[in-house]
């Protein structure tokens, strides 16, 4: 026996050719992630929209905890008391996830301290830091978290951030569990640039997975803050738009309207840059910092909250009403269906395909109107007649075996309706708009027909109102048999932005921008440039011209001039602006969209201040589109809402706002929190005087079985 | 207790035996004592080396385990002195008592015991003290079997053991063996079997019995592995023994880490307290089961060989005592030597990757009160046997 052991010992120590030492050294290197502070988001004049604030993060070091005589129970109990939670829940949260351990559990590495409170209050932080001896294993670390100094300002554009989820990590393995990730808005769109580069603190691990010592210096990598995103948003205009929108909601409600929601968008028609984008109701992205509470999230998503997370200016789509007549007029004139010199009837009502279609409030003009006046007064019947005629012409083409022209639909598509605007926001946060044509009607009917026919057969037994029941059943029966049919009435509806026609406020702004810039449809942008820590512009973001509408400049100019508020009462949108010092500098088209079962949607698509370019074309600095749902006519809600914005922009109610025309110079972050101080030892706070870490050892005599 | 009652010479006077030494007795085997003490003190240093850095890192007293190990040595020393003063008659009393108490302790483990590393083998005494009854069972079985054989054969003028004797002995073995396997503590069971086997042979059991038992052991072992009698972790340790590189974080991990540490040592070692593998806490259970790896890394081939040599010396002195002893003393001495020799071989063997990993302390060296106390008692019994042996 003695000989056997001695020989083996001799072999292992002196002869064995493959000593396994090297492998073991590599095996035990591990990295602790030092999260990078996110990049800032600035407005077009370099003012902070999002920066970083310092937050106190409480983490629990499981190894130190387990080394306590009671396994850390008393520490967790004390900590739970501070954090208003239960020791049992805390214990679950710090247990590493595994096939047998379900959420809530720790998704990170077992050796990493587990954050249990990512934004601890000062009181909690003090309680822990002043009674270190009562909280062995509880670490207090200062980290940078996104901070929105403007509160709800531009919330939908900026977006919120959140902690990374398992799915995010699967999608991008480079992410670490401690990363903050942009979940919506610009935060999501420019996430990779804003996120920066996490640092790595390389440590050595014992076989128990506990930190033994730092690896030789040089292996550590400092965290690099994300790039700064300069946007084209002007904080002053944004604030102006938001306050005016909120005031309009209040005013309309005071007049007995529901005024559930609204949106404003301000853009530069000459550059394609968005200057302001407001949506009501709104929310505070700050709520999401460090994880939104269940109560807060439930409040945000409750039906009565009316979806404050939806950025209606860009992500909402609504029937545009008469604001759509820009497109209808473009189509009719371009295809010679009406002439700029001609006058056409504007009766109070018109019977199309057996149905009576009226003007708004059945207003009637006893004399023929030019297109200029039809646009100004916003006569509906003026546009019904030629679009019904276009419909019948197309039906004749179909009967003759040709494809229908569908000029109106093609013009809508040319103005960008039915196509995502391609703004620099996540695809899910921008609406495409819609319109009806023969092909889509047929396809949709094929898909929905079984349901129509079933409903027609069953009736609507759940509907309490017998009149409604009868109406819906008849509608279902008609849809069952004839739902594929595209009718003359549909074309007439589209002519005045009703029926299946929808647009987002941004898309409408793009259409009116095209009217003012010679027909260019922008692929608009919110971001302007990405600037690195040294102030160097690493990427300039420039709007591109996506397409050009097939409408001559003279026709576009004619439409724009027709809607100039200098024409006074002859332009419906001028109502709120008459007598204002800048009345002649503004143009606009109202819209009053009827929505079944709702009060009217109030629209105003406007532009100004107006001037002439070198070629005598109308030129406007801004296109401002406003929309208030269930607020009445365009002239009574959206009109005054946008007037307050012009008042601010043009210096009526204070100094005029001069929006940026060039990228601001961006220096080093001012007032922003620097990277989280690289914690020299992740396990130190419990025993600051001890340089070593905390391997776990069973404290018992004897040996394992 | 009928065994004792039939003995006409049984005095049952505990106090009398603790009176000053009888004049006829021989002296202590000082070489044996010195060897055991040398191993124990070497153990104290190695345990210290294995724990000082990791304890400091935990904010504990770096010398904590050293002090406790020294305390254990002192207690074991006292136990040794007490045991060495037992005379042959008291041994007959002592044997069954140790056996029965250990058996009760094993039973108690199932009621109030705590589980460490998969084995349900410890009784928590409070104040940080724990007891591992299986350590004392080794002693209890050796003495219990010796008393059985001597008692039975004394009635037949020292004739070789009969079939009934063997069956009775097998019952004595089977009870604790079954309970330890249920904990389950494979290592202790193996040591128990080895010690009992030594006693059987020393008792002069016929060859067909010994061969038969060996065959039976093999059959049981095969059945245990195939039939799922062994716990998964035990099987894993056995398979990791055959394929160490396979599962670096799992069962073979201990072996690999110990192997790295020992290979690190070379001829003279990295120097006491200077083993990176030891100071880094890389070898699991290093102050107990894998304490030999500390010697291997920090003291090198020389230190390891000295340790192995000390065990050789210890066993030689034990066998010398057995050779000079009467029948009862011989059985006890052989059992103890078999126990310590097998346990030391198995433990050092697993450190060197020769034998499968089973949770066994290295006698005298590993940290742990229960094993230290049991071994103190064992050395004391060897002294008692020697002192009562005819010159």
Tab-separated table of C-alpha atoms in Angstrom, chain A residues 1-14 16 18-25 27-28 63-64 66-69 204-212 683 687 689-705, chain B residues 54 56-59 116-117 119 122 130 132 185 233 237 248-249 253 257 259-260 262-267 280-285 287-289 292 296 300-301 304-305 308 312 341-342 344-345 348-349 352-354 358-361 367-369:
chain	number	residue	atom	x	y	z
A	1	UNK	CA	0.000	0.000	0.000
A	2	UNK	CA	2.726	2.423	1.002
A	3	UNK	CA	4.603	1.565	-2.151
A	4	UNK	CA	1.570	1.981	-4.395
A	5	UNK	CA	0.781	5.404	-3.014
A	6	UNK	CA	4.402	6.554	-3.123
A	7	UNK	CA	4.861	5.491	-6.721
A	8	UNK	CA	1.640	7.179	-7.757
A	9	UNK	CA	2.629	10.339	-5.897
A	10	UNK	CA	5.989	10.304	-7.651
A	11	UNK	CA	4.279	9.883	-11.012
A	12	UNK	CA	1.740	12.642	-10.474
A	13	UNK	CA	4.249	15.155	-9.235
A	14	UNK	CA	7.305	14.510	-11.341
A	16	UNK	CA	2.992	13.101	-15.552
A	18	UNK	CA	0.135	16.493	-19.189
A	19	UNK	CA	-0.281	18.491	-16.067
A	20	UNK	CA	-3.740	20.059	-16.146
A	21	UNK	CA	-2.719	23.381	-14.597
A	22	UNK	CA	-3.192	25.577	-17.695
A	23	UNK	CA	-6.760	24.617	-18.355
A	24	UNK	CA	-7.735	25.339	-14.811
A	25	UNK	CA	-6.323	28.870	-14.939
A	27	UNK	CA	-11.507	28.063	-16.656
A	28	UNK	CA	-11.711	30.339	-13.692
A	63	UNK	CA	-22.146	34.076	-1.186
A	64	UNK	CA	-21.682	36.484	1.681
A	66	UNK	CA	-24.958	32.191	2.694
A	67	UNK	CA	-21.852	32.447	4.837
A	68	UNK	CA	-23.929	34.060	7.587
A	69	UNK	CA	-24.617	31.829	10.599
A	204	UNK	CA	-10.930	34.912	-11.014
A	205	UNK	CA	-13.434	32.457	-9.717
A	206	UNK	CA	-12.997	29.609	-7.329
A	207	UNK	CA	-14.606	26.317	-8.238
A	208	UNK	CA	-17.503	27.251	-6.001
A	209	UNK	CA	-18.134	30.136	-8.386
A	210	UNK	CA	-17.068	32.748	-5.902
A	211	UNK	CA	-14.791	35.653	-6.706
A	212	UNK	CA	-11.261	34.965	-5.544
A	683	UNK	CA	-17.973	41.836	-2.854
A	687	UNK	CA	-16.069	43.740	4.661
A	689	UNK	CA	-11.089	46.020	5.137
A	690	UNK	CA	-10.803	42.556	3.630
A	691	UNK	CA	-9.148	42.226	0.256
A	692	UNK	CA	-10.319	38.698	-0.363
A	693	UNK	CA	-13.597	37.384	-1.601
A	694	UNK	CA	-15.955	34.961	-0.102
A	695	UNK	CA	-15.686	31.360	-1.143
A	696	UNK	CA	-18.262	29.214	0.535
A	697	UNK	CA	-17.239	26.390	2.685
A	698	UNK	CA	-19.496	24.117	4.651
A	699	UNK	CA	-18.825	24.880	8.290
A	700	UNK	CA	-18.836	21.490	9.828
A	701	UNK	CA	-16.403	18.907	11.003
A	702	UNK	CA	-16.048	15.569	9.319
A	703	UNK	CA	-16.208	14.931	5.648
A	704	UNK	CA	-18.629	14.545	2.814
A	705	UNK	CA	-20.206	11.151	2.287
B	54	UNK	CA	-10.295	31.414	2.504
B	56	UNK	CA	-9.730	35.530	5.965
B	57	UNK	CA	-11.649	36.208	2.800
B	58	UNK	CA	-14.848	35.305	4.591
B	59	UNK	CA	-14.016	37.663	7.398
B	116	UNK	CA	-23.880	17.309	3.975
B	117	UNK	CA	-22.747	16.543	0.435
B	119	UNK	CA	-25.000	12.046	3.018
B	122	UNK	CA	-24.285	14.195	11.024
B	130	UNK	CA	-21.601	18.103	15.171
B	132	UNK	CA	-20.629	11.765	12.985
B	185	UNK	CA	-22.082	7.017	3.142
B	233	UNK	CA	-23.746	11.008	-7.014
B	237	UNK	CA	-17.963	9.563	-8.523
B	248	UNK	CA	-14.990	19.287	-15.222
B	249	UNK	CA	-17.657	21.036	-13.141
B	253	UNK	CA	-14.165	18.264	-10.382
B	257	UNK	CA	-8.626	20.150	-8.780
B	259	UNK	CA	-4.747	16.556	-9.178
B	260	UNK	CA	-3.808	20.065	-10.301
B	262	UNK	CA	-0.613	17.900	-6.292
B	263	UNK	CA	0.930	18.150	-9.749
B	264	UNK	CA	1.764	21.751	-8.854
B	265	UNK	CA	3.951	20.571	-5.998
B	266	UNK	CA	6.824	18.872	-7.740
B	267	UNK	CA	9.680	17.508	-5.704
B	280	UNK	CA	-7.326	30.146	-4.025
B	281	UNK	CA	-9.705	27.654	-2.493
B	282	UNK	CA	-9.879	25.692	-5.727
B	283	UNK	CA	-9.962	22.234	-4.191
B	284	UNK	CA	-13.342	21.531	-2.656
B	285	UNK	CA	-13.413	19.951	0.814
B	287	UNK	CA	-9.436	20.710	4.840
B	288	UNK	CA	-11.267	17.395	5.174
B	289	UNK	CA	-11.302	14.803	2.390
B	292	UNK	CA	-3.556	15.448	1.259
B	296	UNK	CA	1.119	17.493	-2.265
B	300	UNK	CA	5.784	18.306	-2.660
B	301	UNK	CA	6.827	14.735	-3.199
B	304	UNK	CA	3.686	13.535	0.658
B	305	UNK	CA	6.092	10.633	0.916
B	308	UNK	CA	2.676	8.017	3.521
B	312	UNK	CA	3.410	2.776	7.097
B	341	UNK	CA	-4.652	1.510	6.763
B	342	UNK	CA	-7.624	1.089	4.452
B	344	UNK	CA	-5.587	6.214	4.645
B	345	UNK	CA	-5.033	4.262	1.432
B	348	UNK	CA	-4.675	9.302	-0.424
B	349	UNK	CA	-5.609	7.115	-3.377
B	352	UNK	CA	-4.023	10.860	-6.424
B	353	UNK	CA	-6.780	9.642	-8.726
B	354	UNK	CA	-6.114	5.994	-7.902
B	358	UNK	CA	-15.734	8.621	-1.325
B	359	UNK	CA	-16.135	11.013	1.564
B	360	UNK	CA	-13.461	9.784	3.948
B	361	UNK	CA	-11.161	11.824	6.140
B	367	UNK	CA	-10.062	18.378	10.017
B	368	UNK	CA	-12.996	16.906	11.913
B	369	UNK	CA	-13.724	16.130	15.555
